[in-house]
CSV table of C-alpha atoms in Angstrom, one decimal:
chain,number,residue,atom,x,y,z
A,1,MET,CA,-40.2,126.1,80.5
A,2,SER,CA,-41.4,125.1,77.1
A,3,GLU,CA,-39.5,125.4,73.8
A,4,LYS,CA,-41.8,128.3,72.6
A,5,GLU,CA,-41.1,130.2,75.8
A,6,ASP,CA,-37.3,129.7,75.3
A,7,LEU,CA,-37.5,130.9,71.8
A,8,ALA,CA,-39.6,134.0,72.7
A,9,LYS,CA,-37.1,134.8,75.5
A,10,GLN,CA,-34.1,134.6,73.1
A,11,LYS,CA,-35.9,136.8,70.5
A,12,ALA,CA,-36.8,139.4,73.2
A,13,GLU,CA,-33.2,139.5,74.4
A,14,ALA,CA,-31.8,139.9,70.9
A,15,ALA,CA,-34.3,142.7,70.2
A,16,ALA,CA,-33.3,144.4,73.4
A,17,LYS,CA,-29.6,144.2,72.6
A,18,ALA,CA,-30.2,145.5,69.1
A,19,LYS,CA,-32.3,148.4,70.4
A,20,ALA,CA,-29.7,149.3,73.1
A,21,ALA,CA,-26.9,149.2,70.5
A,22,ALA,CA,-28.9,151.5,68.1
A,23,LEU,CA,-29.6,153.9,70.9
A,24,ALA,CA,-26.0,154.0,71.9
A,25,ARG,CA,-24.8,154.6,68.3
A,26,LYS,CA,-27.4,157.4,67.9
A,27,GLN,CA,-26.4,159.0,71.1
A,28,ALA,CA,-22.7,158.8,70.2
A,29,LYS,CA,-23.4,160.5,66.8
A,30,GLU,CA,-25.4,163.3,68.4
A,31,GLU,CA,-22.7,163.9,71.0
A,32,ALA,CA,-20.0,163.8,68.3
A,33,ALA,CA,-21.9,166.4,66.2
A,34,GLU,CA,-22.0,168.8,69.1
A,35,LYS,CA,-18.4,168.3,70.2
A,36,PRO,CA,-15.1,169.6,68.6
A,37,GLU,CA,-12.9,167.1,66.7
A,38,GLY,CA,-10.6,166.2,69.6
A,39,GLU,CA,-13.4,165.7,72.1
A,40,THR,CA,-15.4,163.7,69.4
A,41,ASP,CA,-12.5,161.2,69.2
A,42,MET,CA,-12.4,160.8,72.9
A,43,ALA,CA,-16.1,160.4,73.1
A,44,LYS,CA,-16.1,157.9,70.3
A,45,GLN,CA,-13.5,155.8,72.0
A,46,LYS,CA,-15.3,156.0,75.3
A,47,ALA,CA,-18.6,155.0,73.7
A,48,GLU,CA,-16.9,152.1,71.9
A,49,ALA,CA,-15.3,150.9,75.1
A,50,ALA,CA,-18.7,151.2,77.0
A,51,ALA,CA,-20.5,149.3,74.2
A,52,LYS,CA,-17.8,146.6,74.3
A,53,ALA,CA,-18.0,146.3,78.0
A,54,LYS,CA,-21.8,146.2,78.0
A,55,ALA,CA,-21.9,143.6,75.2
A,56,ALA,CA,-19.3,141.5,77.0
A,57,ALA,CA,-21.3,141.7,80.3
A,58,LEU,CA,-24.5,140.8,78.5
A,59,ALA,CA,-22.8,137.9,76.8
A,60,ARG,CA,-21.3,136.6,80.0
A,61,LYS,CA,-24.7,137.0,81.8
A,62,GLN,CA,-26.5,135.1,79.0
A,63,ALA,CA,-23.8,132.4,79.0
A,64,LYS,CA,-24.2,131.9,82.7
A,65,GLU,CA,-27.9,131.6,82.4
A,66,GLU,CA,-27.7,129.1,79.5
A,67,ALA,CA,-25.0,127.1,81.4
A,68,ALA,CA,-27.3,126.9,84.5
A,69,GLU,CA,-30.1,125.5,82.4
A,70,LYS,CA,-28.1,123.1,80.4
A,71,PRO,CA,-26.6,119.7,81.4
A,72,GLU,CA,-22.8,119.4,82.0
A,73,GLY,CA,-21.8,118.1,78.5
A,74,GLU,CA,-23.8,120.8,76.7
A,75,THR,CA,-22.4,123.4,79.0
A,76,ASP,CA,-18.8,122.6,78.0
A,77,MET,CA,-19.7,122.7,74.3
A,78,ALA,CA,-21.5,126.0,74.8
A,79,LYS,CA,-18.6,127.4,76.8
A,80,GLN,CA,-16.1,126.5,74.0
A,81,LYS,CA,-18.4,127.9,71.3
A,82,ALA,CA,-18.8,131.1,73.3
A,83,GLU,CA,-15.0,131.4,73.8
A,84,ALA,CA,-14.4,130.8,70.1
A,85,ALA,CA,-17.1,133.4,69.2
A,86,ALA,CA,-15.6,135.9,71.7
A,87,LYS,CA,-12.1,135.4,70.3
A,88,ALA,CA,-13.3,135.8,66.7
A,89,LYS,CA,-15.2,138.9,67.6
A,90,ALA,CA,-12.3,140.4,69.5
A,91,ALA,CA,-9.9,139.7,66.6
A,92,ALA,CA,-12.3,141.2,64.1
A,93,LEU,CA,-12.8,144.4,66.3
A,94,ALA,CA,-9.0,144.6,66.7
A,95,ARG,CA,-8.4,144.4,63.0
A,96,LYS,CA,-11.1,146.9,62.2
A,97,ARG,CA,-9.8,149.3,64.8
A,98,ALA,CA,-6.2,148.9,63.5
A,99,LYS,CA,-7.4,149.6,59.9
A,100,GLU,CA,-9.2,152.8,61.0
A,101,GLU,CA,-6.2,154.0,63.0
A,102,ALA,CA,-3.9,153.3,60.1
A,103,ALA,CA,-6.1,155.2,57.6
A,104,GLU,CA,-6.1,158.3,59.9
A,105,LYS,CA,-2.3,158.2,60.7
A,106,PRO,CA,0.6,159.3,58.4
A,107,GLU,CA,2.8,156.5,56.8
A,108,GLY,CA,5.6,156.5,59.4
A,109,GLU,CA,3.2,156.2,62.3
A,110,THR,CA,1.1,153.6,60.5
A,111,ASP,CA,4.2,151.3,60.2
A,112,MET,CA,5.0,151.7,63.9
A,113,ALA,CA,1.3,151.1,64.8
A,114,LYS,CA,1.2,148.1,62.5
A,115,GLN,CA,4.4,146.6,64.1
A,116,LYS,CA,3.0,147.3,67.6
A,117,ALA,CA,-0.4,145.7,66.7
A,118,GLU,CA,1.4,142.6,65.3
A,119,ALA,CA,3.6,142.3,68.4
A,120,ALA,CA,0.5,142.7,70.6
A,121,ALA,CA,-1.4,140.1,68.6
A,122,LYS,CA,1.5,137.7,68.7
A,123,ALA,CA,1.8,138.1,72.5
A,124,LYS,CA,-1.9,137.7,73.0
A,125,ALA,CA,-2.1,134.6,70.8
A,126,ALA,CA,0.9,133.1,72.6
A,127,ALA,CA,-0.6,133.8,76.0
A,128,LEU,CA,-4.0,132.3,74.9
A,129,ALA,CA,-2.2,129.3,73.5
A,130,ARG,CA,-0.3,128.7,76.7
A,131,LYS,CA,-3.4,129.2,78.8
A,132,ARG,CA,-5.4,126.8,76.7
A,133,ALA,CA,-2.5,124.3,76.7
A,134,LYS,CA,-2.3,124.4,80.5
A,135,GLU,CA,-6.1,123.9,80.9
A,136,GLU,CA,-6.1,121.0,78.5
A,137,ALA,CA,-3.0,119.5,80.2
A,138,ALA,CA,-4.8,119.8,83.6
A,139,GLU,CA,-7.8,117.9,82.3
A,140,LYS,CA,-5.8,115.1,80.5
A,141,PRO,CA,-3.9,112.1,81.9
A,142,GLU,CA,-0.1,112.1,82.0
A,143,GLY,CA,0.5,110.2,78.8
A,144,GLU,CA,-1.9,112.3,76.8
A,145,THR,CA,-0.4,115.5,78.4
A,146,ASP,CA,3.1,114.6,77.0
A,147,ILE,CA,1.7,114.0,73.5
A,148,ALA,CA,-0.3,117.2,73.6
A,149,LYS,CA,2.8,119.1,74.9
A,150,GLN,CA,4.9,117.8,72.1
A,151,LYS,CA,2.3,118.7,69.5
A,152,ALA,CA,1.9,122.1,71.0
A,153,GLU,CA,5.7,122.7,70.9
A,154,ALA,CA,5.9,121.5,67.4
A,155,ALA,CA,3.0,123.7,66.3
A,156,ALA,CA,4.5,126.7,68.1
A,157,LYS,CA,7.9,126.1,66.4
A,158,ALA,CA,6.3,125.8,63.0
A,159,LYS,CA,4.3,129.0,63.6
A,160,GLU,CA,7.4,130.9,64.7
A,161,VAL,CA,9.3,129.7,61.6
A,162,ALA,CA,6.5,130.6,59.3
A,163,LEU,CA,6.1,134.1,60.9
A,164,ALA,CA,9.9,134.6,60.7
A,165,ARG,CA,9.9,133.7,57.0
A,166,LYS,CA,6.9,135.9,56.3
A,167,GLN,CA,8.5,138.8,58.1
A,168,ALA,CA,11.9,138.3,56.3
A,169,LYS,CA,10.1,138.3,52.9
A,170,GLU,CA,8.2,141.5,53.8
A,171,GLU,CA,11.5,143.2,54.9
A,172,ALA,CA,13.3,142.0,51.8
A,173,ALA,CA,10.6,143.3,49.5
A,174,GLU,CA,11.0,146.8,51.1
A,175,LYS,CA,14.8,146.9,51.2
A,176,PRO,CA,17.3,147.6,48.3
A,177,GLU,CA,19.4,144.7,46.9
A,178,GLY,CA,22.5,145.4,49.1
A,179,ASP,CA,20.5,145.6,52.3
A,180,MET,CA,18.6,142.5,51.2
A,181,ASP,CA,21.8,140.4,51.1
A,182,ILE,CA,23.0,141.7,54.5
A,183,ALA,CA,19.5,141.1,55.9
A,184,LYS,CA,19.4,137.6,54.4
A,185,GLN,CA,22.7,136.7,55.9
A,186,LYS,CA,21.6,138.0,59.3
A,187,ALA,CA,18.3,136.2,59.1
A,188,ALA,CA,20.1,133.0,58.1
A,189,ALA,CA,22.6,133.3,61.0
A,190,ALA,CA,19.8,134.1,63.5
A,191,ALA,CA,17.7,131.1,62.2
A,192,LYS,CA,20.7,128.8,62.6
A,193,ALA,CA,21.4,130.1,66.1
A,194,LYS,CA,17.8,129.7,67.1
A,195,ALA,CA,17.5,126.3,65.6
A,196,ALA,CA,20.7,125.2,67.4
A,197,ALA,CA,19.5,126.6,70.7
A,198,LEU,CA,16.1,124.8,70.3
A,199,ALA,CA,17.9,121.6,69.4
A,200,ARG,CA,20.2,121.8,72.4
A,201,LYS,CA,17.2,122.6,74.7
A,202,GLN,CA,15.2,119.7,73.3
A,203,ALA,CA,18.2,117.4,73.6
A,204,LYS,CA,18.7,118.4,77.3
A,205,GLU,CA,15.1,117.8,78.1
A,206,GLU,CA,15.1,114.4,76.3
A,207,ALA,CA,18.4,113.5,78.0
A,208,ALA,CA,16.9,114.3,81.4
A,209,GLU,CA,14.1,111.9,80.8
A,210,LYS,CA,16.1,109.0,79.3
A,211,PRO,CA,18.3,106.4,81.0
A,212,GLU,CA,22.1,106.5,80.5
A,213,GLY,CA,22.2,104.0,77.6
A,214,ASP,CA,19.5,105.8,75.6
A,215,MET,CA,21.2,109.1,76.3
A,216,ASP,CA,24.4,107.9,74.6
A,217,ILE,CA,22.6,106.7,71.6
A,218,ALA,CA,20.5,109.9,71.3
A,219,LYS,CA,23.6,112.0,71.7
A,220,GLN,CA,25.4,110.1,68.9
A,221,LYS,CA,22.3,110.4,66.7
A,222,ALA,CA,22.1,114.1,67.4
A,223,GLU,CA,25.7,114.7,66.6
A,224,ALA,CA,25.4,112.7,63.4
A,225,ALA,CA,22.3,114.7,62.4
A,226,ALA,CA,24.0,118.0,63.3
A,227,LYS,CA,27.0,117.0,61.1
A,228,VAL,CA,24.8,116.1,58.2
A,229,LYS,CA,22.8,119.3,58.6
A,230,ALA,CA,26.0,121.4,58.7
A,231,ALA,CA,27.4,119.7,55.6
A,232,ALA,CA,24.2,120.2,53.7
A,233,LEU,CA,24.1,123.9,54.7
A,234,ALA,CA,27.7,124.3,53.6
A,235,ARG,CA,27.0,122.7,50.3
A,236,LYS,CA,23.9,124.8,49.8
A,237,GLN,CA,25.8,128.0,50.7
A,238,ALA,CA,28.6,127.1,48.3
A,239,LYS,CA,26.1,126.5,45.5
A,240,GLU,CA,24.4,129.8,46.2
A,241,GLU,CA,27.7,131.6,46.1
A,242,VAL,CA,28.6,129.9,42.9
A,243,THR,CA,25.3,130.8,41.2
A,244,GLU,CA,25.7,134.4,42.2
A,245,LYS,CA,29.2,134.8,40.7
A,246,PRO,CA,29.8,135.5,37.0
A,247,GLU,CA,31.3,132.7,34.9
A,248,GLY,CA,34.8,134.3,34.8
A,249,GLU,CA,34.9,134.6,38.6
A,250,MET,CA,33.6,131.0,39.0
A,251,ASP,CA,36.4,129.7,36.8
A,252,ALA,CA,39.0,131.7,38.7
A,253,ALA,CA,37.6,130.6,42.0
A,254,LYS,CA,37.6,126.9,40.8
A,255,GLN,CA,41.2,127.2,39.6
A,256,LYS,CA,42.3,128.7,42.9
A,257,ALA,CA,40.5,126.0,44.9
A,258,ALA,CA,42.1,123.3,42.8
A,259,ALA,CA,45.5,124.9,43.1
A,260,ALA,CA,45.1,125.3,46.8
A,261,ALA,CA,44.0,121.6,47.1
A,262,LYS,CA,47.0,120.5,45.1
A,263,ALA,CA,49.4,122.6,47.1
A,264,LYS,CA,48.0,121.2,50.3
A,265,ALA,CA,48.2,117.6,49.1
A,266,ALA,CA,51.8,118.2,48.0
A,267,ALA,CA,52.8,119.7,51.3
A,268,ALA,CA,51.2,116.9,53.2
A,269,ALA,CA,53.0,114.3,51.0
A,270,LYS,CA,56.3,116.1,51.5
A,271,ALA,CA,55.8,116.2,55.3
A,272,LYS,CA,54.8,112.5,55.3
A,273,ALA,CA,57.9,111.6,53.2
A,274,ALA,CA,60.2,113.6,55.5
A,275,ALA,CA,58.7,112.1,58.6
A,276,ALA,CA,59.0,108.6,57.1
A,277,ALA,CA,62.7,109.2,56.1
A,278,LYS,CA,63.4,110.6,59.6
A,279,THR,CA,61.8,107.5,61.2
A,280,ARG,CA,63.7,105.1,58.9
A,281,THR,CA,67.0,106.8,59.7
A,282,ALA,CA,66.3,106.8,63.4
A,283,VAL,CA,65.3,103.1,63.3
A,284,LYS,CA,68.4,102.2,61.3
A,285,GLU,CA,70.7,104.2,63.5
A,286,SER,CA,69.1,102.7,66.6
A,287,LYS,CA,69.9,99.2,65.3
A,288,GLU,CA,73.6,100.2,64.9
A,289,VAL,CA,73.9,101.7,68.4
A,290,ASN,CA,75.1,99.3,71.0
A,291,THR,CA,73.9,100.4,74.5
A,292,PRO,CA,73.5,97.1,76.3
A,293,SER,CA,72.2,97.1,79.8
A,294,GLU,CA,74.0,93.8,80.5
A,295,LEU,CA,76.8,91.9,78.8
A,296,SER,CA,75.7,89.8,75.7
A,297,PRO,CA,76.4,86.1,75.7
A,298,ASN,CA,78.0,86.6,72.2
A,299,GLN,CA,80.3,89.3,73.4
A,300,SER,CA,83.2,86.9,74.0
A,301,LYS,CA,82.9,85.5,70.4
A,302,LEU,CA,82.8,89.0,69.0
A,303,ASP,CA,85.9,89.9,70.8
A,304,GLN,CA,87.6,86.7,69.5
A,305,ILE,CA,86.6,87.5,65.9
A,306,VAL,CA,87.7,91.2,66.1
A,307,SER,CA,91.0,90.2,67.6
A,308,ALA,CA,91.7,87.7,64.9
A,309,ILE,CA,90.8,90.2,62.1
A,310,GLU,CA,93.0,92.9,63.6
A,311,SER,CA,95.9,90.5,63.9
A,312,HIS,CA,95.8,89.1,60.3
A,313,VAL,CA,94.2,92.0,58.2
A,314,GLY,CA,95.3,95.1,60.2
A,315,PRO,CA,94.3,97.3,63.1
A,316,GLY,CA,92.3,99.7,60.8
A,317,ALA,CA,90.4,97.0,58.9
A,318,LEU,CA,87.2,97.5,60.9
A,319,LEU,CA,85.4,100.9,61.2
A,320,GLU,CA,83.3,99.6,64.1
A,321,HIS,CA,81.9,96.5,65.7
A,322,TYR,CA,79.0,95.8,68.1
A,323,ILE,CA,76.4,93.3,69.3
A,324,ASN,CA,73.1,93.9,67.4
A,325,ARG,CA,70.5,93.6,70.2
A,326,LEU,CA,67.7,93.9,67.7
A,327,SER,CA,68.8,90.9,65.7
A,328,LYS,CA,69.3,88.1,68.2
A,329,ASP,CA,72.5,89.5,69.6
A,330,VAL,CA,74.4,88.8,66.3
A,331,PRO,CA,78.0,90.1,66.3
A,332,THR,CA,78.2,92.8,63.7
A,333,LEU,CA,81.3,94.0,61.8
A,334,VAL,CA,81.4,97.3,59.8
A,335,ALA,CA,84.3,97.0,57.3
A,336,ASN,CA,86.2,99.7,55.5
A,337,PRO,CA,85.4,99.5,51.7
A,338,ASP,CA,89.1,99.0,51.0
A,339,THR,CA,89.4,96.0,53.4
A,340,TYR,CA,85.9,94.5,52.8
A,341,PHE,CA,87.0,91.7,50.5
A,342,SER,CA,90.1,90.9,52.7
A,343,ILE,CA,87.9,90.6,55.9
A,344,ALA,CA,85.4,88.4,54.0
A,345,LYS,CA,88.2,86.2,52.7
A,346,PHE,CA,89.7,85.8,56.2
A,347,LEU,CA,86.3,84.9,57.7
A,348,ARG,CA,85.8,82.3,55.0
A,349,TYR,CA,89.2,80.5,55.1
A,350,ASP,CA,90.5,80.9,58.7
A,351,GLU,CA,90.6,77.4,60.3
A,352,GLN,CA,89.4,78.7,63.7
A,353,LEU,CA,86.5,80.8,62.3
A,354,ASN,CA,85.5,79.0,59.1
A,355,PHE,CA,82.4,81.0,58.1
A,356,SER,CA,81.6,78.6,55.2
A,357,TYR,CA,78.0,79.4,54.7
A,358,LEU,CA,76.6,82.7,53.2
A,359,SER,CA,72.9,82.8,54.1
A,360,GLU,CA,72.0,86.4,53.0
A,361,LEU,CA,73.3,89.3,51.0
A,362,HIS,CA,71.3,92.5,50.2
A,363,GLY,CA,71.7,96.2,49.6
A,364,THR,CA,69.9,99.2,51.1
A,365,ASP,CA,69.6,102.8,50.2
A,366,PHE,CA,69.8,105.0,53.3
A,367,GLU,CA,69.6,108.2,51.2
A,368,SER,CA,72.9,109.4,52.7
A,369,HIS,CA,74.8,106.3,51.6
A,370,MET,CA,74.4,102.7,50.2
A,371,GLU,CA,75.0,99.7,52.4
A,372,ILE,CA,75.8,96.0,51.7
A,373,TYR,CA,74.7,93.5,54.4
A,374,VAL,CA,76.2,90.0,54.4
A,375,HIS,CA,75.1,87.3,56.9
A,376,LEU,CA,77.5,84.4,57.5
A,377,HIS,CA,77.5,81.3,59.6
A,378,SER,CA,80.2,79.1,61.0
A,379,PHE,CA,79.2,75.5,61.7
A,380,LYS,CA,82.5,74.9,63.4
A,381,MET,CA,82.0,77.8,65.9
A,382,ASN,CA,78.1,77.3,65.8
A,383,GLN,CA,78.0,81.1,65.5
A,384,SER,CA,76.6,83.7,63.0
A,385,VAL,CA,78.2,87.0,62.1
A,386,ALA,CA,77.1,90.1,60.1
A,387,LEU,CA,79.5,91.9,57.8
A,388,LYS,CA,78.5,95.4,56.6
A,389,VAL,CA,80.1,98.0,54.4
A,390,LYS,CA,78.9,101.6,53.6
A,391,LEU,CA,79.3,102.8,50.0
A,392,ASP,CA,79.3,106.1,48.2
A,393,ARG,CA,75.7,106.6,46.9
A,394,ASP,CA,76.7,108.3,43.7
A,395,SER,CA,79.2,105.6,42.6
A,396,PRO,CA,78.5,102.4,44.7
A,397,VAL,CA,81.3,100.0,43.7
A,398,ILE,CA,82.5,97.0,45.8
A,399,PRO,CA,84.4,93.7,45.1
A,400,SER,CA,82.2,90.7,44.4
A,401,LEU,CA,82.1,87.8,47.0
A,402,VAL,CA,81.2,85.2,44.4
A,403,PRO,CA,84.9,83.9,44.3
A,404,LEU,CA,84.5,83.2,48.1
A,405,TRP,CA,80.8,82.0,48.2
A,406,SER,CA,79.1,81.0,45.0
A,407,GLY,CA,75.7,81.7,46.8
A,408,ALA,CA,76.5,85.4,46.4
A,409,ASN,CA,75.9,85.3,42.7
A,410,TRP,CA,72.2,86.0,42.4
A,411,PRO,CA,71.9,88.3,45.5
A,412,GLU,CA,74.6,90.6,44.0
A,413,CYS,CA,72.8,90.6,40.6
A,414,GLU,CA,69.6,91.6,42.4
A,415,ALA,CA,71.4,94.5,44.3
A,416,TYR,CA,72.8,95.6,40.9
A,417,ASP,CA,69.4,95.3,39.2
A,418,LEU,CA,67.4,97.2,41.8
A,419,LEU,CA,69.9,99.6,43.4
A,420,GLY,CA,72.6,100.0,40.8
A,421,ILE,CA,75.5,98.7,43.0
A,422,TYR,CA,78.3,97.5,40.8
A,423,PHE,CA,80.3,94.4,42.0
A,424,ASN,CA,83.8,94.1,40.6
A,425,GLU,CA,85.0,90.7,39.3
A,426,HIS,CA,81.5,89.2,39.3
A,427,PRO,CA,81.4,86.4,36.7
A,428,ASP,CA,78.1,87.4,35.1
A,429,LEU,CA,76.7,90.6,36.6
A,430,LYS,CA,73.3,91.4,34.9
A,431,ARG,CA,69.7,92.5,35.5
A,432,ILE,CA,67.7,89.5,36.5
A,433,LEU,CA,64.3,91.0,37.3
A,434,LEU,CA,64.2,94.0,34.9
A,435,GLY,CA,65.4,94.3,31.4
A,436,GLU,CA,68.7,95.9,30.4
A,437,GLU,CA,66.7,98.7,28.7
A,438,TRP,CA,65.0,99.6,32.0
A,439,LYS,CA,65.7,103.2,33.1
A,440,GLY,CA,66.7,103.7,36.7
A,441,TYR,CA,66.8,101.5,39.9
A,442,PRO,CA,63.4,101.0,41.6
A,443,LEU,CA,64.7,100.5,45.2
A,444,ARG,CA,66.4,103.8,45.3
A,445,LYS,CA,64.6,106.4,47.4
A,446,ASP,CA,64.8,109.0,44.6
A,447,TYR,CA,63.6,106.7,41.9
A,448,GLN,CA,61.4,108.4,39.3
A,449,PRO,CA,59.7,106.0,36.7
A,450,TYR,CA,60.7,106.7,33.2
A,451,ASP,CA,57.2,105.7,32.0
A,452,VAL,CA,54.8,107.3,34.5
A,453,GLU,CA,52.0,104.9,33.4
A,454,VAL,CA,53.9,101.8,34.5
């Protein structure tokens, strides 16, 4: 068939379609003029439906004929064009019909019809998109199908979000201010829930496709992203609430928040200090308790020293004595404050004991009392011993050991300087680290700096 014959055939078909459409419209008008109003609407709808069906049948017939005459490549293009034209025509007819129905209906029914039409349009568009995606996926290789699927999902999500925003704006424009706030909060909550559900769904799908190592990394990234997103949303919400409050309420809220933060920090500090004090007390007490599972090798020497002290100083000279398991099993003597110097003198000058070397002397604040700890060593016995004495915290006074061991000079000055323990008969008791004008004693647990900037 020549090109002129094809052109003539197409013109003849177009003229026939136009003539048939004109006759159908004329016939419909005549029938509508003769019928009452109710029947006219029904006849009009039937005529429109018949015309649509007839036009669709002719379009399909023409498409089939053209497809039969054309090569395969041109057939696909023609098919796509025909589908696009049919969709556009259907959409235009649907919009026109919706406008006509809306003009004839009262306001309330118009809104309902509009909502129904929008819902139907959305459902139809979604169904067409799914159908088209399936057809394209069936024609594409596996790699391209995955990419196309991801693009389609992303486009669908973007479209849903845009529609949700548009619908929210329209509803907000129609609602009063109070309802707008409530609707805004509900919409935000729904959007968050939807986004979270989509994120979880996507994460599950990705996790099912990934190996175990990649799943852990992806999970960590997702958690981090969720935390960052939640923090950003919280900051944004806080800013919006602040911008909505008057200046006076903002200051009051800021002061309350600051006060609450300070109170919380103070409570945490108190709890921490109490726990630390309890731990220190428990540790110190545990050092003083002697619950050996087996006899210490220094037990015989401790018994010998205790027996000698009770014989020469008196039965009540020692408050207690034990082997300190936490300090290399050193024999430990706890002296009465009244017999402290007498016991030390006996340990220093007794010919059998002869603890001639003082290796350590320091003080400690236990909050309930003060304590002096003295570590002595006997080269004759090849043995060390610890001498302790507990003092009243409010007035810690004890005799100096400088007359017995000259090495006690500076350690006693240090205990006086930092803890405020006074040593009677010390040859030159003075502050050696801090000045005489310094207020307080820094190693006491209740020390408060006189100058807070120091």
